[in-house]
Structures are given as C-alpha cells and as structure tokens.
Amino acid sequence: MSQARSLWKIAPAVYLPALLYGIGQGAIAPVVALSATQRGASVAVAGLVVAAAGLGQVIGDIPAGALTNRIGERSAMLYATVFVSLALAACLVVPNVWGLAIAIGCTGLAGAVWGLARQAYLSEAVPIELRARALSTLGGVQRIGSFIGPFLGAGAMKFLGTDGAYWVHLVAAVLACGVLVSLPNVTHARGRGPVAAQSTWGVIRDHLPVLRTLGVGALLVGAVRASRQVVIPLWALHIGLDAQTTSIIFGLSGAVDMLLFYPAGSVMDRLGRKWVAVPSMFVLGLAHLLLPLTHTTATLTAVVLLMGIGNGLGAGVIMTLGADASPAVGRAQFLGAFRLFADTGNGAGPLLLAGATALLGLGPAIVIMAGTGWAAATAMHRWIPPHPRSTAV
C-alpha cells in the first residue's frame, strides 16, 4: 500500500507535465506540413519538414542519455522544455522552409531529451512492482494529450491562423516547465563511486547483447506501430472515403487506444511483459493482414478499431522493457541507446511501407507490414525475460 501511495504522490508532478507536453505536440502535428507549404514548399519538401521532427528525435536519443546521466532527470526535462520553447518561437518567425525544418528538427531533439528523462525518472522513482503501470500510464497520458492537442490548436487557429497551433504548444511547454519545478528528487545509483564516470559508449558496449536482441524487437515494434498511422488514411483513400470520414474512423481508433493503457500496465505488472507485448503485436499484425480485405466504411472501421486495440495493449511496453533491461549505473545512457532502436523503427516503418508500395502496390505492402508485426511478436516472445529485475546486471 505504501508503494501505491508513493506512486500517487509523484503522479501529478510526472503526468501533468507529460499531458501538457503531449497536448502541445498534438497541436502542431497537423499543421507542420501546411506551414511549410505557406512558405513555398512543394508537397514533397513539406513531407521532409514533417519528417525532421522524427529525425531530430533519432539524432537526439544518444546525447539525451548522456545529458540526463550528467545533470539528472528533472534538470534535463527543464532544459528540454526551454529548448523546445525557443524552437517553437523560431517556428513562428522564420521566413523560409529550411529555417522551419531546422526548428521542427529541434522540437524532435527536445522531445528525445524529454521522453528519455521522464522514462529514466519513473524507472528509478517507482518500485518495480508498479513500473509497468507507471510507464503505461505515462504512454497513455501522452496519447491523451496528442488527442486533445489538435482540437485546442484548431480553436487557437481560428483567431491566430496557423501560428495558433504553435502558440498552444509554446504555452503548454511553459506550463509544463512550471509544473516540473515541483518534481521530487530521486536517489540515483549513477552518482555512487567511480563507476559512474563510465562513458555512454562504454555502457552501450557492455549491453550489446540486450540491444542486438531486445533492441531489434523494439525496432520492429516501432515500425509496425508507425505504419498504422500511414496505412489507415491511404487505404481509406483507396476505397474512396472522404477526409472527414477517415478522420472520424482514425479518432475512434485513438479513443479505443487510450482506454487500454492502464489495464495493459496492470497485466504486465501482474503476469509479465510477454502477456502484453506478444498479443499487442499479434493483433496489430492481424489487423494489417485484414485491412486490404475491407471495402466499406463499416469493415474498415472494424479493422481500424482492432488496430486501436492492438496498439493500446502495447502502451508503455517499450519503455517498460527498456527500464527492466537498464543498469542501475548508466541507466539513462542505456535508455538512450534502447530508445534509438524504437525511434529508428518509427522512422523506418513508413519508409518500408512506401518502398513496398512503389514496388508491389499498397495491398501487398500492407501485408508485408502484417508480417513485420508478427516478426515483432516472435521477437518479443523470444527475448523478453520471464521476470523483470529491479537492477539489470
């Protein structure tokens, strides 16, 4: 009971900033491409500007681990919040496309530091018996914020134009910064003794067996999750649905997704990580396999809801697996490397889908992503240890 109380004691200071940050990210997500075209970008270049955020996150993962290890989780989150505020201010004033791309890339860098620091903080602050619930809730809060953000951004844009979405993110970041000041300190293993001076590359080298197995599994999970966000609108367009109907279907899937994060964490804590990771990837793979068989609004909606169930089941699973595998000393550095695999998968999934579509067509490409989902399920079953440890060796 005391452990549960300790979780609830830090919950407002952890999850409220995460919600605010997620709202901001959700607010700008739909308008980055539009902002690029307003500055004269073609559709292809606008796509590159959107991709800059993901690229920034991948580039930032390893440095984020080193920074967090050096200055601590709370300080890293504060610096990231200040940095993203400056990047958002740049988004409001830069006159050209490439300036916007650099600013959006910087929001990705800040997101890498923010995300890793939150994960490292909870990995140490929460007892292992509650770890999956804590991290799944973190993932769920992020989803809720991303769901709310576009609506707040739309309201702001009614008065401020496209800039309104960036102002929503900027205000949310400032509010998150204020809440972060109330975060309690955590006792860290990294500061004990000379071993704490181990380099980031030393930590990565010592844990290569985990990174080349479970890390590869995280990469596959990231790829199939990211492809879900692409295949739904593409297939809806393929069968002739309009944008409004597609948005409603996508929103329903997101609603189902948001409902499952805490049950998923509870199952992971009580039964083990495999009981969530494997079914999540199996269901996502099955939904991808069924998607090319849909030809009506009703059948597409049913399959998209199944995708939402599969994705929701996996809320927080990659963060939890990374926390389980991380060492007590050099935890943040390890998590940076582990997150690099998942974030690389997030970027590679749409690229794999695009390449397969160009060569084989959209239907076969979606089937390939179904196979990727089942490969992820197989990897999770093979490499997730049966019992998590509070301190990885």
mmCIF file of C-alpha atoms in Angstrom:
data_model
loop_
_atom_site.group_PDB
_atom_site.id
_atom_site.type_symbol
_atom_site.label_atom_id
_atom_site.label_comp_id
_atom_site.label_asym_id
_atom_site.label_seq_id
_atom_site.Cartn_x
_atom_site.Cartn_y
_atom_site.Cartn_z
ATOM 1 C CA MET A 1 0.000 0.000 0.000
ATOM 2 C CA SER A 2 2.895 2.352 0.786
ATOM 3 C CA GLN A 3 4.283 1.727 -2.706
ATOM 4 C CA ALA A 4 0.967 2.683 -4.278
ATOM 5 C CA ARG A 5 0.911 5.842 -2.161
ATOM 6 C CA SER A 6 4.437 6.689 -3.279
ATOM 7 C CA LEU A 7 3.316 6.410 -6.927
ATOM 8 C CA TRP A 8 0.318 8.651 -6.399
ATOM 9 C CA LYS A 9 2.487 11.131 -4.501
ATOM 10 C CA ILE A 10 4.672 11.811 -7.539
ATOM 11 C CA ALA A 11 1.960 11.227 -10.157
ATOM 12 C CA PRO A 12 0.735 14.844 -10.528
ATOM 13 C CA ALA A 13 4.255 16.181 -10.972
ATOM 14 C CA VAL A 14 5.076 13.484 -13.557
ATOM 15 C CA TYR A 15 1.894 13.045 -15.542
ATOM 16 C CA LEU A 16 0.615 16.622 -15.669
ATOM 17 C CA PRO A 17 3.754 17.885 -17.465
ATOM 18 C CA ALA A 18 3.535 14.866 -19.772
ATOM 19 C CA LEU A 19 -0.084 15.709 -20.565
ATOM 20 C CA LEU A 20 0.780 19.335 -21.273
ATOM 21 C CA TYR A 21 3.721 18.387 -23.475
ATOM 22 C CA GLY A 22 1.576 15.863 -25.342
ATOM 23 C CA ILE A 23 -1.102 18.492 -25.925
ATOM 24 C CA GLY A 24 1.499 20.754 -27.463
ATOM 25 C CA GLN A 25 2.874 18.036 -29.728
ATOM 26 C CA GLY A 26 -0.635 17.118 -30.817
ATOM 27 C CA ALA A 27 -1.470 20.748 -31.537
ATOM 28 C CA ILE A 28 1.322 21.262 -34.082
ATOM 29 C CA ALA A 29 1.263 17.783 -35.656
ATOM 30 C CA PRO A 30 -1.477 18.569 -38.229
ATOM 31 C CA VAL A 31 -0.100 21.978 -39.256
ATOM 32 C CA VAL A 32 3.638 21.492 -39.854
ATOM 33 C CA ALA A 33 3.149 20.491 -43.493
ATOM 34 C CA LEU A 34 0.736 23.385 -44.013
ATOM 35 C CA SER A 35 3.246 25.812 -42.501
ATOM 36 C CA ALA A 36 5.877 24.527 -44.931
ATOM 37 C CA THR A 37 3.619 24.987 -47.968
ATOM 38 C CA GLN A 38 2.766 28.510 -46.807
ATOM 39 C CA ARG A 39 6.493 29.231 -47.014
ATOM 40 C CA GLY A 40 6.625 27.959 -50.597
ATOM 41 C CA ALA A 41 7.462 24.281 -50.118
ATOM 42 C CA SER A 42 6.246 21.626 -52.515
ATOM 43 C CA VAL A 43 4.303 18.651 -51.157
ATOM 44 C CA ALA A 44 7.453 16.507 -51.204
ATOM 45 C CA VAL A 45 9.511 19.124 -49.358
ATOM 46 C CA ALA A 46 6.689 19.634 -46.856
ATOM 47 C CA GLY A 47 6.887 15.917 -46.140
ATOM 48 C CA LEU A 48 10.594 16.284 -45.408
ATOM 49 C CA VAL A 49 9.851 19.132 -42.999
ATOM 50 C CA VAL A 50 7.383 16.906 -41.141
ATOM 51 C CA ALA A 51 9.980 14.115 -41.047
ATOM 52 C CA ALA A 52 12.523 16.498 -39.483
ATOM 53 C CA ALA A 53 10.929 16.019 -36.060
ATOM 54 C CA GLY A 54 11.451 12.266 -36.192
ATOM 55 C CA LEU A 55 14.982 12.713 -37.485
ATOM 56 C CA GLY A 56 15.734 15.107 -34.649
ATOM 57 C CA GLN A 57 14.461 12.571 -32.148
ATOM 58 C CA VAL A 58 16.648 9.800 -33.565
ATOM 59 C CA ILE A 59 19.697 12.088 -33.580
ATOM 60 C CA GLY A 60 18.955 13.184 -30.024
ATOM 61 C CA ASP A 61 18.451 9.806 -28.338
ATOM 62 C CA ILE A 62 22.095 9.031 -27.504
ATOM 63 C CA PRO A 63 23.025 12.617 -26.475
ATOM 64 C CA ALA A 64 19.823 12.736 -24.407
ATOM 65 C CA GLY A 65 21.000 9.749 -22.389
ATOM 66 C CA ALA A 66 24.404 11.323 -21.794
ATOM 67 C CA LEU A 67 22.858 14.668 -20.808
ATOM 68 C CA THR A 68 20.345 13.097 -18.447
ATOM 69 C CA ASN A 69 23.047 10.979 -16.823
ATOM 70 C CA ARG A 70 25.162 14.098 -16.262
ATOM 71 C CA ILE A 71 22.613 16.610 -14.935
ATOM 72 C CA GLY A 72 19.684 14.478 -13.755
ATOM 73 C CA GLU A 73 16.169 13.831 -14.992
ATOM 74 C CA ARG A 74 14.422 16.938 -13.735
ATOM 75 C CA SER A 75 17.116 19.315 -14.966
ATOM 76 C CA ALA A 76 17.157 17.573 -18.359
ATOM 77 C CA MET A 77 13.382 17.976 -18.704
ATOM 78 C CA LEU A 78 13.621 21.645 -17.754
ATOM 79 C CA TYR A 79 16.365 22.295 -20.297
ATOM 80 C CA ALA A 80 14.382 20.395 -22.936
ATOM 81 C CA THR A 81 11.296 22.480 -22.205
ATOM 82 C CA VAL A 82 13.252 25.719 -22.555
ATOM 83 C CA PHE A 83 14.841 24.432 -25.771
ATOM 84 C CA VAL A 84 11.535 23.426 -27.332
ATOM 85 C CA SER A 85 10.102 26.845 -26.398
ATOM 86 C CA LEU A 86 12.911 28.527 -28.325
ATOM 87 C CA ALA A 87 12.361 26.161 -31.266
ATOM 88 C CA LEU A 88 8.638 26.962 -31.291
ATOM 89 C CA ALA A 89 9.365 30.681 -31.182
ATOM 90 C CA ALA A 90 11.572 30.129 -34.225
ATOM 91 C CA CYS A 91 8.697 28.324 -35.978
ATOM 92 C CA LEU A 92 6.653 31.493 -35.549
ATOM 93 C CA VAL A 93 9.215 33.873 -37.040
ATOM 94 C CA VAL A 94 11.441 32.041 -39.557
ATOM 95 C CA PRO A 95 10.569 33.199 -43.091
ATOM 96 C CA ASN A 96 11.792 30.232 -45.146
ATOM 97 C CA VAL A 97 11.192 26.489 -45.423
ATOM 98 C CA TRP A 98 14.611 25.289 -44.320
ATOM 99 C CA GLY A 99 14.565 27.500 -41.255
ATOM 100 C CA LEU A 100 11.242 25.900 -40.363
ATOM 101 C CA ALA A 101 12.722 22.436 -40.962
ATOM 102 C CA ILE A 102 15.603 23.161 -38.580
ATOM 103 C CA ALA A 103 13.197 24.468 -35.938
ATOM 104 C CA ILE A 104 10.946 21.413 -36.271
ATOM 105 C CA GLY A 105 14.028 19.188 -36.048
ATOM 106 C CA CYS A 106 14.926 20.959 -32.813
ATOM 107 C CA THR A 107 11.492 20.111 -31.393
ATOM 108 C CA GLY A 108 12.392 16.477 -32.094
ATOM 109 C CA LEU A 109 15.698 16.873 -30.257
ATOM 110 C CA ALA A 110 13.878 18.359 -27.286
ATOM 111 C CA GLY A 111 11.329 15.551 -27.423
ATOM 112 C CA ALA A 112 14.128 12.974 -27.233
ATOM 113 C CA VAL A 113 15.528 14.548 -24.059
ATOM 114 C CA TRP A 114 12.084 14.995 -22.546
ATOM 115 C CA GLY A 115 10.922 11.461 -23.273
ATOM 116 C CA LEU A 116 14.088 9.796 -22.055
ATOM 117 C CA ALA A 117 14.250 11.849 -18.868
ATOM 118 C CA ARG A 118 10.625 11.010 -17.985
ATOM 119 C CA GLN A 119 11.294 7.326 -18.554
ATOM 120 C CA ALA A 120 14.517 7.331 -16.532
ATOM 121 C CA TYR A 121 12.846 9.238 -13.710
ATOM 122 C CA LEU A 122 9.956 6.785 -13.366
ATOM 123 C CA SER A 123 12.298 3.807 -13.770
ATOM 124 C CA GLU A 124 14.073 4.870 -10.595
ATOM 125 C CA ALA A 125 11.286 6.579 -8.658
ATOM 126 C CA VAL A 126 8.705 3.791 -8.871
ATOM 127 C CA PRO A 127 9.104 0.311 -7.324
ATOM 128 C CA ILE A 128 9.396 -2.468 -9.870
ATOM 129 C CA GLU A 129 6.042 -3.922 -8.801
ATOM 130 C CA LEU A 130 4.372 -0.779 -10.178
ATOM 131 C CA ARG A 131 6.783 0.005 -13.017
ATOM 132 C CA ALA A 132 4.657 -1.174 -15.933
ATOM 133 C CA ARG A 133 1.573 0.647 -14.672
ATOM 134 C CA ALA A 134 3.584 3.813 -14.140
ATOM 135 C CA LEU A 135 5.161 3.736 -17.602
ATOM 136 C CA SER A 136 1.981 2.599 -19.369
ATOM 137 C CA THR A 137 0.164 5.494 -17.747
ATOM 138 C CA LEU A 138 2.921 7.781 -19.000
ATOM 139 C CA GLY A 139 2.354 6.470 -22.525
ATOM 140 C CA GLY A 140 -1.392 6.780 -22.085
ATOM 141 C CA VAL A 141 -1.189 10.362 -20.862
ATOM 142 C CA GLN A 142 0.915 11.192 -23.905
ATOM 143 C CA ARG A 143 -1.795 9.666 -26.124
ATOM 144 C CA ILE A 144 -4.490 11.680 -24.363
ATOM 145 C CA GLY A 145 -2.504 14.871 -24.851
ATOM 146 C CA SER A 146 -1.956 14.114 -28.528
ATOM 147 C CA PHE A 147 -5.702 13.514 -28.865
ATOM 148 C CA ILE A 148 -6.657 16.806 -27.186
ATOM 149 C CA GLY A 149 -3.966 18.927 -28.828
ATOM 150 C CA PRO A 150 -5.397 19.175 -32.358
ATOM 151 C CA PHE A 151 -8.725 20.431 -31.008
ATOM 152 C CA LEU A 152 -7.067 23.159 -28.926
ATOM 153 C CA GLY A 153 -4.842 24.002 -31.873
ATOM 154 C CA ALA A 154 -7.884 24.313 -34.137
ATOM 155 C CA GLY A 155 -9.512 26.689 -31.654
ATOM 156 C CA ALA A 156 -6.396 28.859 -31.474
ATOM 157 C CA MET A 157 -6.021 28.890 -35.260
ATOM 158 C CA LYS A 158 -9.494 30.367 -35.563
ATOM 159 C CA PHE A 159 -8.063 33.593 -34.122
ATOM 160 C CA LEU A 160 -4.340 33.400 -34.908
ATOM 161 C CA GLY A 161 -4.159 31.411 -38.130
ATOM 162 C CA THR A 162 -1.596 28.627 -38.463
ATOM 163 C CA ASP A 163 0.551 30.273 -35.786
ATOM 164 C CA GLY A 164 -2.145 29.458 -33.241
ATOM 165 C CA ALA A 165 -1.096 25.800 -33.079
ATOM 166 C CA TYR A 166 2.496 26.777 -32.278
ATOM 167 C CA TRP A 167 1.272 29.150 -29.590
ATOM 168 C CA VAL A 168 -0.680 26.287 -27.991
ATOM 169 C CA HIS A 169 2.495 24.189 -27.854
ATOM 170 C CA LEU A 170 4.506 27.139 -26.554
ATOM 171 C CA VAL A 171 2.038 27.895 -23.766
ATOM 172 C CA ALA A 172 1.775 24.203 -22.883
ATOM 173 C CA ALA A 173 5.579 23.958 -22.703
ATOM 174 C CA VAL A 174 5.793 26.959 -20.370
ATOM 175 C CA LEU A 175 3.107 25.479 -18.125
ATOM 176 C CA ALA A 176 4.907 22.111 -18.129
ATOM 177 C CA CYS A 177 8.106 23.891 -17.116
ATOM 178 C CA GLY A 178 6.309 25.426 -14.138
ATOM 179 C CA VAL A 179 4.920 22.089 -13.001
ATOM 180 C CA LEU A 180 8.321 20.394 -13.360
ATOM 181 C CA VAL A 181 9.740 22.612 -10.628
ATOM 182 C CA SER A 182 7.614 20.650 -8.144
ATOM 183 C CA LEU A 183 9.147 17.276 -9.069
ATOM 184 C CA PRO A 184 10.613 15.471 -6.023
ATOM 185 C CA ASN A 185 14.227 14.423 -6.134
ATOM 186 C CA VAL A 186 15.144 10.765 -6.612
ATOM 187 C CA THR A 187 18.168 8.980 -5.169
ATOM 188 C CA HIS A 188 20.288 7.861 -8.122
ATOM 189 C CA ALA A 189 22.682 4.988 -8.373
ATOM 190 C CA ARG A 190 24.660 6.780 -11.070
ATOM 191 C CA GLY A 191 26.387 9.090 -8.669
ATOM 192 C CA ARG A 192 27.943 6.385 -6.482
ATOM 193 C CA GLY A 193 31.614 5.736 -6.899
ATOM 194 C CA PRO A 194 34.000 5.973 -9.823
ATOM 195 C CA VAL A 195 31.993 3.565 -11.990
ATOM 196 C CA ALA A 196 29.509 6.406 -12.559
ATOM 197 C CA ALA A 197 32.063 8.011 -14.872
ATOM 198 C CA GLN A 198 31.614 5.229 -17.459
ATOM 199 C CA SER A 199 31.186 6.667 -20.926
ATOM 200 C CA THR A 200 27.998 6.377 -22.928
ATOM 201 C CA TRP A 201 29.729 4.169 -25.481
ATOM 202 C CA GLY A 202 31.055 2.020 -22.674
ATOM 203 C CA VAL A 203 27.525 1.471 -21.376
ATOM 204 C CA ILE A 204 26.343 0.602 -24.891
ATOM 205 C CA ARG A 205 29.247 -1.814 -25.429
ATOM 206 C CA ASP A 206 28.584 -3.583 -22.131
ATOM 207 C CA HIS A 207 24.918 -4.106 -23.023
ATOM 208 C CA LEU A 208 25.188 -5.006 -26.691
ATOM 209 C CA PRO A 209 23.675 -8.483 -26.129
ATOM 210 C CA VAL A 210 20.430 -6.816 -24.989
ATOM 211 C CA LEU A 211 20.473 -4.125 -27.657
ATOM 212 C CA ARG A 212 21.003 -6.534 -30.554
ATOM 213 C CA THR A 213 18.155 -8.783 -29.394
ATOM 214 C CA LEU A 214 15.504 -6.947 -27.419
ATOM 215 C CA GLY A 215 16.534 -3.694 -29.102
ATOM 216 C CA VAL A 216 15.858 -5.199 -32.526
ATOM 217 C CA GLY A 217 12.478 -6.323 -31.228
ATOM 218 C CA ALA A 218 11.776 -2.725 -30.155
ATOM 219 C CA LEU A 219 12.733 -1.572 -33.661
ATOM 220 C CA LEU A 220 10.186 -3.958 -35.204
ATOM 221 C CA VAL A 221 7.526 -2.796 -32.763
ATOM 222 C CA GLY A 222 8.209 0.835 -33.673
ATOM 223 C CA ALA A 223 7.997 0.061 -37.391
ATOM 224 C CA VAL A 224 4.603 -1.636 -37.277
ATOM 225 C CA ARG A 225 3.172 0.991 -34.921
ATOM 226 C CA ALA A 226 4.275 3.839 -37.180
ATOM 227 C CA SER A 227 2.941 2.133 -40.292
ATOM 228 C CA ARG A 228 -0.516 2.054 -38.706
ATOM 229 C CA GLN A 229 -0.718 5.840 -38.898
ATOM 230 C CA VAL A 230 0.039 5.725 -42.619
ATOM 231 C CA VAL A 231 -1.920 2.709 -43.872
ATOM 232 C CA ILE A 232 -5.259 3.808 -42.426
ATOM 233 C CA PRO A 233 -5.591 7.079 -44.397
ATOM 234 C CA LEU A 234 -4.005 5.534 -47.505
ATOM 235 C CA TRP A 235 -6.382 2.578 -47.571
ATOM 236 C CA ALA A 236 -9.360 4.798 -46.767
ATOM 237 C CA LEU A 237 -8.426 6.932 -49.773
ATOM 238 C CA HIS A 238 -8.004 3.761 -51.847
ATOM 239 C CA ILE A 239 -11.576 2.638 -51.176
ATOM 240 C CA GLY A 240 -12.990 6.114 -51.814
ATOM 241 C CA LEU A 241 -13.671 7.544 -48.344
ATOM 242 C CA ASP A 242 -13.507 11.294 -47.845
ATOM 243 C CA ALA A 243 -11.144 13.009 -45.425
ATOM 244 C CA GLN A 244 -13.838 13.723 -42.842
ATOM 245 C CA THR A 245 -14.924 10.086 -42.621
ATOM 246 C CA THR A 246 -11.313 8.962 -42.424
ATOM 247 C CA SER A 247 -10.643 11.384 -39.568
ATOM 248 C CA ILE A 248 -13.652 10.103 -37.622
ATOM 249 C CA ILE A 249 -12.540 6.493 -38.060
ATOM 250 C CA PHE A 250 -8.999 7.379 -37.016
ATOM 251 C CA GLY A 251 -10.338 9.234 -33.980
ATOM 252 C CA LEU A 252 -12.410 6.227 -32.907
ATOM 253 C CA SER A 253 -9.301 4.076 -33.101
ATOM 254 C CA GLY A 254 -7.428 6.586 -30.945
ATOM 255 C CA ALA A 255 -10.234 6.554 -28.378
ATOM 256 C CA VAL A 256 -10.034 2.755 -28.064
ATOM 257 C CA ASP A 257 -6.256 3.042 -27.848
ATOM 258 C CA MET A 258 -6.479 5.485 -24.914
ATOM 259 C CA LEU A 259 -8.804 3.247 -22.893
ATOM 260 C CA LEU A 260 -6.349 0.357 -22.654
ATOM 261 C CA PHE A 261 -3.137 1.826 -21.289
ATOM 262 C CA TYR A 262 -3.783 1.185 -17.579
ATOM 263 C CA PRO A 263 -5.185 -2.362 -17.993
ATOM 264 C CA ALA A 264 -2.144 -3.156 -20.137
ATOM 265 C CA GLY A 265 0.212 -1.919 -17.431
ATOM 266 C CA SER A 266 -1.646 -3.859 -14.767
ATOM 267 C CA VAL A 267 -1.356 -7.086 -16.758
ATOM 268 C CA MET A 268 2.373 -6.507 -17.280
ATOM 269 C CA ASP A 269 2.926 -5.963 -13.563
ATOM 270 C CA ARG A 270 0.874 -8.971 -12.505
ATOM 271 C CA LEU A 271 1.571 -11.565 -15.196
ATOM 272 C CA GLY A 272 4.681 -10.388 -17.019
ATOM 273 C CA ARG A 273 5.648 -8.271 -20.001
ATOM 274 C CA LYS A 274 5.122 -11.015 -22.589
ATOM 275 C CA TRP A 275 1.408 -11.181 -21.789
ATOM 276 C CA VAL A 276 1.027 -7.715 -23.315
ATOM 277 C CA ALA A 277 3.871 -7.353 -25.803
ATOM 278 C CA VAL A 278 3.181 -10.540 -27.768
ATOM 279 C CA PRO A 279 -0.637 -10.167 -28.048
ATOM 280 C CA SER A 280 -0.265 -6.477 -28.934
ATOM 281 C CA MET A 281 1.981 -7.218 -31.906
ATOM 282 C CA PHE A 282 -0.055 -10.250 -32.962
ATOM 283 C CA VAL A 283 -3.263 -8.190 -33.022
ATOM 284 C CA LEU A 284 -1.585 -5.340 -34.922
ATOM 285 C CA GLY A 285 -0.212 -7.827 -37.451
ATOM 286 C CA LEU A 286 -3.640 -9.457 -37.833
ATOM 287 C CA ALA A 287 -5.313 -6.076 -38.331
ATOM 288 C CA HIS A 288 -2.805 -5.180 -41.055
ATOM 289 C CA LEU A 289 -3.499 -8.506 -42.745
ATOM 290 C CA LEU A 290 -7.251 -7.883 -42.691
ATOM 291 C CA LEU A 291 -7.049 -4.260 -43.844
ATOM 292 C CA PRO A 292 -6.717 -4.991 -47.611
ATOM 293 C CA LEU A 293 -9.882 -7.127 -47.364
ATOM 294 C CA THR A 294 -12.010 -4.140 -46.336
ATOM 295 C CA HIS A 295 -14.026 -2.277 -48.964
ATOM 296 C CA THR A 296 -16.713 -0.440 -46.993
ATOM 297 C CA THR A 297 -16.818 2.112 -44.204
ATOM 298 C CA ALA A 298 -18.132 -0.473 -41.738
ATOM 299 C CA THR A 299 -15.487 -3.103 -42.432
ATOM 300 C CA LEU A 300 -12.684 -0.538 -42.420
ATOM 301 C CA THR A 301 -13.933 0.844 -39.109
ATOM 302 C CA ALA A 302 -13.959 -2.636 -37.572
ATOM 303 C CA VAL A 303 -10.371 -3.333 -38.629
ATOM 304 C CA VAL A 304 -9.160 0.108 -37.564
ATOM 305 C CA LEU A 305 -10.729 -0.419 -34.135
ATOM 306 C CA LEU A 306 -8.857 -3.730 -33.967
ATOM 307 C CA MET A 307 -5.663 -1.789 -34.715
ATOM 308 C CA GLY A 308 -6.507 0.569 -31.863
ATOM 309 C CA ILE A 309 -6.891 -2.405 -29.521
ATOM 310 C CA GLY A 310 -3.548 -3.833 -30.592
ATOM 311 C CA ASN A 311 -1.767 -0.513 -30.237
ATOM 312 C CA GLY A 312 -3.436 0.259 -26.907
ATOM 313 C CA LEU A 313 -2.428 -3.107 -25.479
ATOM 314 C CA GLY A 314 1.187 -2.160 -26.084
ATOM 315 C CA ALA A 315 1.028 1.224 -24.353
ATOM 316 C CA GLY A 316 4.248 1.689 -22.402
ATOM 317 C CA VAL A 317 5.637 -1.750 -23.210
ATOM 318 C CA ILE A 318 8.821 -0.500 -24.895
ATOM 319 C CA MET A 319 9.523 1.957 -22.082
ATOM 320 C CA THR A 320 8.920 -0.810 -19.545
ATOM 321 C CA LEU A 321 11.204 -3.273 -21.321
ATOM 322 C CA GLY A 322 13.906 -0.618 -21.560
ATOM 323 C CA ALA A 323 13.583 0.140 -17.841
ATOM 324 C CA ASP A 324 13.719 -3.575 -16.988
ATOM 325 C CA ALA A 325 16.895 -4.075 -19.001
ATOM 326 C CA SER A 326 18.642 -0.890 -17.876
ATOM 327 C CA PRO A 327 21.523 -0.984 -15.388
ATOM 328 C CA ALA A 328 21.381 0.902 -12.096
ATOM 329 C CA VAL A 329 24.523 2.806 -13.088
ATOM 330 C CA GLY A 330 24.314 4.404 -16.527
ATOM 331 C CA ARG A 331 20.562 3.865 -16.751
ATOM 332 C CA ALA A 332 19.855 6.984 -18.781
ATOM 333 C CA GLN A 333 22.710 6.245 -21.191
ATOM 334 C CA PHE A 334 21.385 2.727 -21.794
ATOM 335 C CA LEU A 335 17.840 4.018 -22.254
ATOM 336 C CA GLY A 336 19.074 6.471 -24.875
ATOM 337 C CA ALA A 337 20.535 3.591 -26.898
ATOM 338 C CA PHE A 338 17.425 1.448 -26.396
ATOM 339 C CA ARG A 339 15.105 4.255 -27.455
ATOM 340 C CA LEU A 340 17.252 4.780 -30.545
ATOM 341 C CA PHE A 341 16.140 1.355 -31.801
ATOM 342 C CA ALA A 342 12.443 2.075 -31.230
ATOM 343 C CA ASP A 343 12.656 5.565 -32.743
ATOM 344 C CA THR A 344 14.557 4.203 -35.745
ATOM 345 C CA GLY A 345 11.727 1.732 -36.223
ATOM 346 C CA ASN A 346 9.220 4.583 -36.053
ATOM 347 C CA GLY A 347 11.030 6.247 -38.924
ATOM 348 C CA ALA A 348 11.727 3.081 -40.883
ATOM 349 C CA GLY A 349 8.157 1.748 -40.836
ATOM 350 C CA PRO A 350 6.663 4.378 -43.185
ATOM 351 C CA LEU A 351 9.760 4.184 -45.399
ATOM 352 C CA LEU A 352 9.413 0.393 -45.695
ATOM 353 C CA LEU A 353 5.733 0.818 -46.486
ATOM 354 C CA ALA A 354 6.472 3.460 -49.121
ATOM 355 C CA GLY A 355 9.146 1.334 -50.783
ATOM 356 C CA ALA A 356 6.992 -1.781 -50.818
ATOM 357 C CA THR A 357 4.053 0.204 -52.188
ATOM 358 C CA ALA A 358 6.188 1.573 -55.027
ATOM 359 C CA LEU A 359 7.385 -1.930 -55.948
ATOM 360 C CA LEU A 360 4.337 -4.116 -55.238
ATOM 361 C CA GLY A 361 1.304 -1.904 -54.641
ATOM 362 C CA LEU A 362 -0.477 -0.763 -51.488
ATOM 363 C CA GLY A 363 -2.222 -4.055 -50.637
ATOM 364 C CA PRO A 364 0.924 -6.226 -50.718
ATOM 365 C CA ALA A 365 2.823 -3.525 -48.819
ATOM 366 C CA ILE A 366 0.252 -3.645 -46.007
ATOM 367 C CA VAL A 367 0.593 -7.440 -45.903
ATOM 368 C CA ILE A 368 4.367 -7.009 -45.510
ATOM 369 C CA MET A 369 3.712 -4.796 -42.506
ATOM 370 C CA ALA A 370 1.475 -7.539 -41.110
ATOM 371 C CA GLY A 371 4.473 -9.858 -41.331
ATOM 372 C CA THR A 372 6.553 -7.214 -39.567
ATOM 373 C CA GLY A 373 4.031 -7.196 -36.736
ATOM 374 C CA TRP A 374 4.227 -10.957 -36.366
ATOM 375 C CA ALA A 375 8.031 -10.805 -36.532
ATOM 376 C CA ALA A 376 7.850 -8.317 -33.654
ATOM 377 C CA ALA A 377 5.589 -10.699 -31.706
ATOM 378 C CA THR A 378 8.071 -13.516 -32.285
ATOM 379 C CA ALA A 379 10.991 -11.342 -31.168
ATOM 380 C CA MET A 380 9.147 -10.260 -28.027
ATOM 381 C CA HIS A 381 8.311 -13.882 -27.168
ATOM 382 C CA ARG A 382 11.883 -14.966 -27.768
ATOM 383 C CA TRP A 383 13.786 -12.211 -25.985
ATOM 384 C CA ILE A 384 11.650 -10.822 -23.169
ATOM 385 C CA PRO A 385 12.932 -12.413 -19.943
ATOM 386 C CA PRO A 386 10.306 -14.181 -17.813
ATOM 387 C CA HIS A 387 10.809 -11.974 -14.753
ATOM 388 C CA PRO A 388 11.910 -8.320 -14.701
ATOM 389 C CA ARG A 389 14.679 -7.319 -12.359
ATOM 390 C CA SER A 390 14.852 -4.172 -10.284
ATOM 391 C CA THR A 391 18.535 -3.747 -11.258
ATOM 392 C CA ALA A 392 19.938 -5.080 -14.516
ATOM 393 C CA VAL A 393 23.380 -6.667 -14.395
#
